[in-house]
Coordinates of C-alpha atoms and ligand atoms in Angstrom, one line a residue:
X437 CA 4.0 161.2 -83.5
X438 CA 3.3 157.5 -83.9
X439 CA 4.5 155.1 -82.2
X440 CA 3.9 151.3 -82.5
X441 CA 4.3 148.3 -80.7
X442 CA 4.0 144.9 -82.3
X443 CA 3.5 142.3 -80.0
X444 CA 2.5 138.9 -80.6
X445 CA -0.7 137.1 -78.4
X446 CA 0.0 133.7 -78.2
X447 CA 3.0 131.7 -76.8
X448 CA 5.8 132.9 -79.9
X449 CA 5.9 132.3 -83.6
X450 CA 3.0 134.6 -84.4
X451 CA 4.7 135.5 -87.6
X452 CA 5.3 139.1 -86.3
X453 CA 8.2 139.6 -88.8
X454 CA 5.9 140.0 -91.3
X455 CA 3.7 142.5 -89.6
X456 CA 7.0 144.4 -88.4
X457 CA 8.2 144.4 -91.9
X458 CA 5.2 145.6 -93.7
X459 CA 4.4 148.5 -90.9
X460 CA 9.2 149.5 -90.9
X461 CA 7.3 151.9 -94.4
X462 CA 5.6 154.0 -91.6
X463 CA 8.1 154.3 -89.2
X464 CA 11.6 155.4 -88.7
X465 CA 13.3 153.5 -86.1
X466 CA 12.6 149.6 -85.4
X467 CA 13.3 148.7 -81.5
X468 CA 13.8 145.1 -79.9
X469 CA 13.3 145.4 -76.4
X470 CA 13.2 142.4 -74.7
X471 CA 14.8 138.4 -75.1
X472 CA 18.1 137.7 -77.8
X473 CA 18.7 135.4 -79.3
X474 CA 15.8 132.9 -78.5
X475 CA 13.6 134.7 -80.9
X476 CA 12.9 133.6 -84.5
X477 CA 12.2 135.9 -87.4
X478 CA 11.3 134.9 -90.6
X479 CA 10.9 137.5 -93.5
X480 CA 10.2 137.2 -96.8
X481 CA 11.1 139.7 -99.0
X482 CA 12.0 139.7 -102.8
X483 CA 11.9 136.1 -103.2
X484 CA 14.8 136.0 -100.3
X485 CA 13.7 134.6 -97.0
X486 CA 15.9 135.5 -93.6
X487 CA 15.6 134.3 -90.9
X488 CA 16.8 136.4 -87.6
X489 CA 16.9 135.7 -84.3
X490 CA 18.2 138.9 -82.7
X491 CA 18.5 141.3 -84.9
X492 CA 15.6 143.7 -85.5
X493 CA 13.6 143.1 -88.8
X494 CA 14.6 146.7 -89.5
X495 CA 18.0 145.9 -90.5
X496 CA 16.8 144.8 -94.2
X497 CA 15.9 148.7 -94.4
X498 CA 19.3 150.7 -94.5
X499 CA 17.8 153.4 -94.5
X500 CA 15.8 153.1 -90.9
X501 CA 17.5 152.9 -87.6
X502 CA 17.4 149.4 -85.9
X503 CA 17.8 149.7 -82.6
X504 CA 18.7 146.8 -79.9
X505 CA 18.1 148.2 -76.7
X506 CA 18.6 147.8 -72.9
X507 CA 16.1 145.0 -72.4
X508 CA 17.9 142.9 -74.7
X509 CA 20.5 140.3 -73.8
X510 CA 23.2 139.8 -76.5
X511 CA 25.3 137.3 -77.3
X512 CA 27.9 138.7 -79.4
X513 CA 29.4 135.9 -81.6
X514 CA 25.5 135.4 -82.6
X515 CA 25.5 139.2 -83.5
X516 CA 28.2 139.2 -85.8
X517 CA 27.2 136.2 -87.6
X518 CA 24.1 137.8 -88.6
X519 CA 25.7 140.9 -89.4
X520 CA 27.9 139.2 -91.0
X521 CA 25.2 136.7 -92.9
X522 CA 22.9 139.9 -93.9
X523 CA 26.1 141.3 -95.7
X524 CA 26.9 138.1 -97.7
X525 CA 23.3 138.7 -99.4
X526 CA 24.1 142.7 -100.4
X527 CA 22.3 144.0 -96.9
X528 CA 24.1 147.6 -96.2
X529 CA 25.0 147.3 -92.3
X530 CA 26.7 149.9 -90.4
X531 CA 25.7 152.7 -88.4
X532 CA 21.9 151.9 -88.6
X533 CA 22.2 149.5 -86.4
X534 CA 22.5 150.5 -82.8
X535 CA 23.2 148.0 -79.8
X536 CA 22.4 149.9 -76.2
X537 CA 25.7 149.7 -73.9
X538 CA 23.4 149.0 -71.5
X539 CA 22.3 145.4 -72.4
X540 CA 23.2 142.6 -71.2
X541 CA 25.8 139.9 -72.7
X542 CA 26.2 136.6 -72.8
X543 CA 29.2 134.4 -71.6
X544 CA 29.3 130.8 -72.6
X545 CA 28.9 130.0 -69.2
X546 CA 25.4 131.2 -69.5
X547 CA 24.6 128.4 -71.8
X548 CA 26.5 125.7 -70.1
X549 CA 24.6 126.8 -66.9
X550 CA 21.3 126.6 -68.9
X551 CA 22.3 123.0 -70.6
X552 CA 23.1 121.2 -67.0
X553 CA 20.3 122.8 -65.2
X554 CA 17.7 121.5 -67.9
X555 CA 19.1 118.3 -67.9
X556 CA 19.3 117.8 -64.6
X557 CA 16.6 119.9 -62.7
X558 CA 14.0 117.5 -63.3
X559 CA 11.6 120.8 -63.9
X560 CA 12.8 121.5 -67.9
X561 CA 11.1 124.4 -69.1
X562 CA 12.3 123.0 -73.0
X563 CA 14.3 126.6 -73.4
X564 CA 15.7 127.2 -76.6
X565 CA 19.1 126.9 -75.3
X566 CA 20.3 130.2 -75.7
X567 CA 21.7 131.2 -72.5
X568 CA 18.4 133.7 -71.9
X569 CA 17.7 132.6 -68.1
X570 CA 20.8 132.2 -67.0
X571 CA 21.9 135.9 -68.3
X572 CA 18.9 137.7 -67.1
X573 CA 19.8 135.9 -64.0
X574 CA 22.8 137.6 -63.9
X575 CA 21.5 140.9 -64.4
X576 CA 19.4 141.0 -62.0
X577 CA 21.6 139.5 -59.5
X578 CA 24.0 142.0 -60.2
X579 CA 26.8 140.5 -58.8
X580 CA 27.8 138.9 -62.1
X581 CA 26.1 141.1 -64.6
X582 CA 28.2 142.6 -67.6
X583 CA 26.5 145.0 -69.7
X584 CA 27.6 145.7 -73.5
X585 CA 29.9 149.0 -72.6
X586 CA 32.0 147.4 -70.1
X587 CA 33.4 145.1 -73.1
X588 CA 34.3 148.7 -74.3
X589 CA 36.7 148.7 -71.7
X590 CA 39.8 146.3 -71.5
X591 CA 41.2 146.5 -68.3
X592 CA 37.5 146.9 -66.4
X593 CA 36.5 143.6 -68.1
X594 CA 39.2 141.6 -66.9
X595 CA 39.0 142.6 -63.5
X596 CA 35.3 141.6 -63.4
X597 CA 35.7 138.5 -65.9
X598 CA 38.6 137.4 -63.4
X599 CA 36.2 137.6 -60.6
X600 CA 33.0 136.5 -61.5
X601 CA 34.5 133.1 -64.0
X602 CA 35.7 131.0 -61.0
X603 CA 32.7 131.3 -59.0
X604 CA 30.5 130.6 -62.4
X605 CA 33.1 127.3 -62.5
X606 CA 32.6 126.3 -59.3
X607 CA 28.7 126.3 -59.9
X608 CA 29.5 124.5 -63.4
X609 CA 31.0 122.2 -61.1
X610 CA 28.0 121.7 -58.2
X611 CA 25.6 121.4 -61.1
X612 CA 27.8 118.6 -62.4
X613 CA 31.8 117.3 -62.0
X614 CA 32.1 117.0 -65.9
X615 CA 31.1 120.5 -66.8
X616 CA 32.7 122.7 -69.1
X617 CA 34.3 125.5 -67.4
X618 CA 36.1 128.3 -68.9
X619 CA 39.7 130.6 -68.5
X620 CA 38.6 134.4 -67.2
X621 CA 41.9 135.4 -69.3
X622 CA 41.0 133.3 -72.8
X623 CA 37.0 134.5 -72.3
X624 CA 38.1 138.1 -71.8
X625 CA 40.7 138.1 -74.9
X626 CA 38.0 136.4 -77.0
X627 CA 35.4 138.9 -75.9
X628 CA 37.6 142.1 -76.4
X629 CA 38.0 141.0 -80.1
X630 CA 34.2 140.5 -80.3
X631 CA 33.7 144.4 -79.0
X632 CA 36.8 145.8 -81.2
X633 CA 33.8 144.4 -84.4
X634 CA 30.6 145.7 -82.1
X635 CA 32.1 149.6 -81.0
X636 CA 31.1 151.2 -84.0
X637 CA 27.2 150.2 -83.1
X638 CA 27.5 150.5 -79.3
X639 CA 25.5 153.7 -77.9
X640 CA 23.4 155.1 -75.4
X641 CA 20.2 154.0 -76.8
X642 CA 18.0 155.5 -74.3
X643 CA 19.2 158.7 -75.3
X644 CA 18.7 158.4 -78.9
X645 CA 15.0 157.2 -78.7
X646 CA 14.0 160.1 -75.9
X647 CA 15.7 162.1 -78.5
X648 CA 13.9 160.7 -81.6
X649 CA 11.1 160.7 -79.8
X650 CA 11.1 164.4 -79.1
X651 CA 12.4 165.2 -83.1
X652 CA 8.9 163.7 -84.0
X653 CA 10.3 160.3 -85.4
X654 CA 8.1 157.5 -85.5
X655 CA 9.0 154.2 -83.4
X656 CA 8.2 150.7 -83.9
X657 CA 8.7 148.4 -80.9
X658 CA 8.8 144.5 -82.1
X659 CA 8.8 142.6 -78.9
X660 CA 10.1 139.3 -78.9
X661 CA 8.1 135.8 -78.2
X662 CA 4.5 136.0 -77.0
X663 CA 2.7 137.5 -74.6
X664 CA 1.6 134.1 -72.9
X665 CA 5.7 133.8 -72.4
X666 CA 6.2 136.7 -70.2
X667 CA 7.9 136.6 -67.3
X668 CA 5.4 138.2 -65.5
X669 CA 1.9 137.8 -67.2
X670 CA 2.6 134.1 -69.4
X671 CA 2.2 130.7 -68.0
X672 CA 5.2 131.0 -65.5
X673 CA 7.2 129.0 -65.3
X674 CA 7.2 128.3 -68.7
X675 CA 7.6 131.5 -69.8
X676 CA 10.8 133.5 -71.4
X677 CA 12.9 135.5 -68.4
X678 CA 11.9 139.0 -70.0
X679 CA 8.9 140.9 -70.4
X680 CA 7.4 140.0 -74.0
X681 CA 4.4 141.9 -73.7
X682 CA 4.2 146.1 -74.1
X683 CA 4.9 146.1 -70.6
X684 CA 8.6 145.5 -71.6
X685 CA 9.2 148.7 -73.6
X686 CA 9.6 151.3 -71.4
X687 CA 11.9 148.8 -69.1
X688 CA 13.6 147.5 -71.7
X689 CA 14.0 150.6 -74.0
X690 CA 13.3 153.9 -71.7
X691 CA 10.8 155.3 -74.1
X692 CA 7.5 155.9 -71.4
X693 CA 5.0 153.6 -71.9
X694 CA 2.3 156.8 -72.7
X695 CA 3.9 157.7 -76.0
X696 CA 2.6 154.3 -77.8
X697 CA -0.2 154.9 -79.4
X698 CA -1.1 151.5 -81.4
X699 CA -0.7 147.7 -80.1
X700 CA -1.1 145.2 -83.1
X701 CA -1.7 142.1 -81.9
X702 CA -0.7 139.3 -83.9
X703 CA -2.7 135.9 -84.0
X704 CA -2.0 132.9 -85.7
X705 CA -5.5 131.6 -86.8
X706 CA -5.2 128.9 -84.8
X707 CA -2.1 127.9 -81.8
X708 CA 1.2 126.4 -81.5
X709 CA 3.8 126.0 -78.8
X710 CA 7.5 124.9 -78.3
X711 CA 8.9 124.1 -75.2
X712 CA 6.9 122.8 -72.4
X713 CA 3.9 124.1 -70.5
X714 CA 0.2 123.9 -70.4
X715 CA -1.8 124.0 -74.0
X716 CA -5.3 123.1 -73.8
X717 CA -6.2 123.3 -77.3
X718 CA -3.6 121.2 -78.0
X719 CA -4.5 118.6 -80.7
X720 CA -2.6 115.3 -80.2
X721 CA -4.7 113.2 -82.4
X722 CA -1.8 111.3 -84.3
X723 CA 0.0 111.0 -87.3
X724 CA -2.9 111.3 -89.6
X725 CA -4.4 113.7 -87.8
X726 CA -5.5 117.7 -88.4
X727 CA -2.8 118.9 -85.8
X728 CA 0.1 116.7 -88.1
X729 CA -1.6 118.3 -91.2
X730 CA -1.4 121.5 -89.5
X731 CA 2.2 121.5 -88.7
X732 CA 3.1 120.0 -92.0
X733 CA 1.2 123.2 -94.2
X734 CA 2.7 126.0 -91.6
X735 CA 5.8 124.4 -91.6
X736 CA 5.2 124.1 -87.3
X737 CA 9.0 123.9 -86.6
X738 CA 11.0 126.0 -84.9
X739 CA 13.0 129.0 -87.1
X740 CA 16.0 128.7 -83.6
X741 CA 16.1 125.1 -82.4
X742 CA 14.1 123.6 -85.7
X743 CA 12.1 121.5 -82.7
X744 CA 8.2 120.5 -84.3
X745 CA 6.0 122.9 -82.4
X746 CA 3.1 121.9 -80.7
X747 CA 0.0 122.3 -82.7
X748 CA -3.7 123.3 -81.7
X749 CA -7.2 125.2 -82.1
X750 CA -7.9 128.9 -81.7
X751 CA -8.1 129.6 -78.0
X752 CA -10.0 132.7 -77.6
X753 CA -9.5 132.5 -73.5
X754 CA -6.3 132.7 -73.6
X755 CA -5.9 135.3 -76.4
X756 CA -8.9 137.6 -74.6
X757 CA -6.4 137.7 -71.5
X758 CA -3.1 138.6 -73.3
X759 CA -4.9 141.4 -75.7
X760 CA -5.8 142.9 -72.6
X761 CA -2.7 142.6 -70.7
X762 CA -0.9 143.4 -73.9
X763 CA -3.3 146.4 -74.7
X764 CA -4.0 145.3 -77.8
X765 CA -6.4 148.0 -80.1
X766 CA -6.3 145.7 -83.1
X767 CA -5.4 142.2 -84.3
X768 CA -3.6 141.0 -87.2
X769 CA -4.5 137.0 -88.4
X770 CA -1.7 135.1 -89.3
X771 CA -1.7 131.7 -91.5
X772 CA -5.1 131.8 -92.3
X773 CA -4.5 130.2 -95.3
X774 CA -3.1 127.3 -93.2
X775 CA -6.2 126.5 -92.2
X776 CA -7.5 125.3 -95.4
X777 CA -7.0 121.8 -94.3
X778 CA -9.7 121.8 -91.8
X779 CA -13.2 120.4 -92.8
X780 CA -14.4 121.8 -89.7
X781 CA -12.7 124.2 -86.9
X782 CA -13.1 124.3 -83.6
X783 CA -12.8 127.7 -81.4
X784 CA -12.3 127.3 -77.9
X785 CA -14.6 130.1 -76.0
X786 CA -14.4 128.5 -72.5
X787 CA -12.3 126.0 -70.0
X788 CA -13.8 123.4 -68.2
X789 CA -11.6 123.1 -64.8
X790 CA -13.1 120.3 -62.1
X791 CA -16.8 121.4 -61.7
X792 CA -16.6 124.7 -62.4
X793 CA -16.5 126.9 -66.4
X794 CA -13.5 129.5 -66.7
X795 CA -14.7 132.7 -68.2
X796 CA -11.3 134.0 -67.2
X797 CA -7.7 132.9 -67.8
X798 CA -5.9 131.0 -65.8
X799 CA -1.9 131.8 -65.8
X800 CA -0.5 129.5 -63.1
X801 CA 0.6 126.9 -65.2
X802 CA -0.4 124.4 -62.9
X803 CA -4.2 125.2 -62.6
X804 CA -4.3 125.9 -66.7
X805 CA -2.7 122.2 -66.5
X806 CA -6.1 121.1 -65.4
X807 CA -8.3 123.2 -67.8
X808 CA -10.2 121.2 -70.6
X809 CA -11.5 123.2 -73.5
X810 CA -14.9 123.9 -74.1
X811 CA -15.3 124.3 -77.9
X812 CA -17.6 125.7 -80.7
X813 CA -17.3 124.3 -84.1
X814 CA -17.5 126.3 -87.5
X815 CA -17.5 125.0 -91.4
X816 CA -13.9 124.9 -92.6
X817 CA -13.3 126.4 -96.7
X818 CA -11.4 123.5 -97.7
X819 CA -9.7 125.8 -100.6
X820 CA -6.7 127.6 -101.5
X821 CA -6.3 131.2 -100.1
X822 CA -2.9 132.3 -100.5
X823 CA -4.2 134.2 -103.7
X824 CA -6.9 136.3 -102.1
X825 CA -5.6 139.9 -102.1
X826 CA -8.9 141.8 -101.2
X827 CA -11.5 140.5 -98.7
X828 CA -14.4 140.0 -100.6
X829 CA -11.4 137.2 -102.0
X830 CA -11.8 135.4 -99.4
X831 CA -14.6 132.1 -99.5
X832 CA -17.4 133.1 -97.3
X833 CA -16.3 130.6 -94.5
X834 CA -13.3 131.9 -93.8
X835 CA -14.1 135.6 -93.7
X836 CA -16.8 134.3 -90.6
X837 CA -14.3 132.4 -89.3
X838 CA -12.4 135.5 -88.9
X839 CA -15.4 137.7 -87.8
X840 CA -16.3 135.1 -85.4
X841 CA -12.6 135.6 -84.2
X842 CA -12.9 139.4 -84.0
X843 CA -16.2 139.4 -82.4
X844 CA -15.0 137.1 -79.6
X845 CA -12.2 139.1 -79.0
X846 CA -13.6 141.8 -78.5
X847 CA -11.3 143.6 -80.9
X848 CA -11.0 145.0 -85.0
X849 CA -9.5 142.4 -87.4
X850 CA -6.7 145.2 -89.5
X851 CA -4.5 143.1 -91.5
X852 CA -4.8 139.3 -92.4
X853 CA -2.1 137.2 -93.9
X854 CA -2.8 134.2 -96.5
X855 CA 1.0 133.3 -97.2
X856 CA 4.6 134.3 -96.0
X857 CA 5.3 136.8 -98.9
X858 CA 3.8 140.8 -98.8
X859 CA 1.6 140.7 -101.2
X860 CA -0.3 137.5 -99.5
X861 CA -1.7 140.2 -97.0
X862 CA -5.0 141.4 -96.8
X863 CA -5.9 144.8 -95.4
X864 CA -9.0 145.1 -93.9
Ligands
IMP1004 P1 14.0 130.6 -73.4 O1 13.5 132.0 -73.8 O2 15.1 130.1 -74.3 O3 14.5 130.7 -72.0 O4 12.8 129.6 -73.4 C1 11.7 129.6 -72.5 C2 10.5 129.2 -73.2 O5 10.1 130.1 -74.2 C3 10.6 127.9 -74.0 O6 9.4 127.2 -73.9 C4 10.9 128.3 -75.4 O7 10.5 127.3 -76.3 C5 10.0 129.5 -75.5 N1 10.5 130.5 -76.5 C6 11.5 131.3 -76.4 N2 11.6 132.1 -77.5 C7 10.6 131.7 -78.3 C8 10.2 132.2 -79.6 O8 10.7 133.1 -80.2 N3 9.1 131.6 -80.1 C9 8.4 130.6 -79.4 N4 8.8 130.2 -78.2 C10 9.9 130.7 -77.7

């Protein structure tokens, strides 16, 4: 049976929402598998727009499973706010969606540690604030990890709350004397109260998707940022702390790897970045310029921390490296129609780095630093496309634009998307 992963190419904010929400028809189960609450989700749908940032797009379909599994580090006052948001606008939620006892949670402390050690590091990485680091951190530290089913369990969680808070104060502390530190006693009351509202969606989620899996049910895996923002495989060290590539699936939700049978790999038609790091397309040409006018049509801000995200030309070097790292069989172009206020476009195909040309992609953040792009330049369509609905729609500029795309990637152009709402999509 199908299964899909959805998986964005570039460093976040792909719009893989969309994608997710138009392929939840063919499936039966939506899966987060990686990050929390750092991500941003924007869907469109009957005129309504939400905006998630850890629930699975799923959850506007009652009638799929929307799984958030083991991979995933929640922050359960954020949970219930969007639970309790979706409700407020009719959104059925109950047993359909499914929070793995075995991901992570996190404490306040987690974002007060995150707050003082970007302030005062001197090596920001411009996180989004949400506690991510800090908790996967934890987990993997294990000393001071709590997954979702201890909360389950009153008496377990204060014994561990009352042993790990005063060594998380005292760090507060060393990071900085006037740091907010926090009760064991208070934080385990308030967080029992929290997991009396979460048991009825608490489960083994392994279980259930090995099950579904074998029952023939069809999975979709939305993974979480970009793949250039992988712990592993992005521009480390600004990256996420989690895997946002496929590679994170069968970590971050137990289903084997082998059973996906289709990557979409979602593209902007040009790039954009929040936080710091290396960007070599990056277009910083003013006020007036065509990276302002970009982030002023796409609405270039972030959907989490509303921070203006850094705007720039297609870089097919980058992208070549994280379709193959991602396993990409197919792309999907986002904001196309975006693009309409270019005269002329520039593609980068190559980095210039000291003497030498970079076929290949650099990751260490501090060579990509370095990198100057080389770029090839195509006519722009200077007009409207958010009413195209077949290809042949499209002016003859951009449909080469997006071959040119395809053919330098090395991969098959599936979907394209000339607006925010469903019908603004293009099937190819
Ligand atoms: P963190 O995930 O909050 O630790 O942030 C690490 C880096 O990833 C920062 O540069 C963030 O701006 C970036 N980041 C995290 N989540 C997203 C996302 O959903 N879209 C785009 N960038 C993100």
């Amino acid at each position: 049976m199908a299964c899909t992963c959805v998986v964005g190419l570039q460093w976040g904010d792909e719009a893989k929402g969309k994608i997710v929400d138009l392929l939840t028809d063919q499936h039966d189960i939506v899966v987060r598998f990686n990050g929390g609450a750092n991500a941003g989700h924007t869907v469109v749908q009957g005129g309504k727009t939400f905006k998630f940032s850890l629930l699975p797009t799923g959850v506007l379909k009652p009638h799929l499973r929307s799984v958030i599994a083991n991979g995933v580090v929640v922050y359960p006052p954020r949970f219930l706010e969007e639970v309790n948001d979706l409700r407020a606008t009719g959104v059925a939620v109950g047993d359909n969606l499914l929070l793995s006892d075995h991901a992570h949670v996190i404490f306040p402390y987690h974002l007060e540690e995150e707050r003082l050690s970007e302030q005062g590091s001197g090596q920001a990485i411009g996180t989004t604030g949400r506690g991510i680091g800090p908790c996967y951190q934890d987990k993997v530290g294990r000393i001071s990890g709590v997954r979702l089913g201890e909360l389950l369990h009153p008496e377990h969680l204060r014994t561990r709350l009352r042993a790990i808070v005063p060594r998380k104060n005292q760090l507060l502390r060393a990071l900085a004397p006037d740091a907010r530190t926090f009760d064991p006693d208070v934080l385990c009351d308030e967080y029992l109260s929290h997991a009396e509202r979460m048991r009825g969606h608490v489960t083994d989620t392994t279980r259930l998707l090995l099950q579904a899996h074998r029952n023939n049910k069809r999975i979709l895996f939305e993974a979480a940022q970009g793949s250039l923002l992988d712990v592993d495989h992005g521009t480390y060290p600004y990256v996420t702390s989690s895997n946002s590539t496929p590679a994170g699936v069968w970590s971050g939700s137990g289903l084997p790897a082998r059973h996906i049978n289709r990557v979409v790999g979602v593209i902007k038609a040009y790039t954009t970045r929040v936080g710091r790091g290396p960007f070599p397309t990056e277009l910083n040409d003013g006020k007036d310029g065509i990276g302002e006018r970009i982030r002023q049509t796409g609405r270039e801000y972030g959907t989490v921390t509303g921070r203006p995200r850094r705007c720039g030309w297609f870089d097919t070097v980058a992208v070549r490296y994280s379709a193959a790292v991602s396993g990409a069989d197919e792309l999907a172009v986002m904001l196309l129609d975006v693009l309409s206020v270019a005269k002329e476009i520039a593609i980068c195909t190559g980095y210039q780095w000291r003497d030498r040309r970079l076929e290949a992609f650099p990751s260490d953040a501090f060579i990509l630093e370095e990198c100057r792009p080389v770029f090839e330049t195509v006519p722009g369509w200077e007009s409207d496309l958010t009413h195209c609905k077949r290809l042949s729609d499209l002016p003859a500029a951009a449909r080469r634009y997006v071959d040119r795309l395809s053919q330098l990637l090395e991969l098959p152009v599936s979907i394209i998307s000339v607006g925010p709402d469903r019908e603004q999509t293009i099937l190819c």
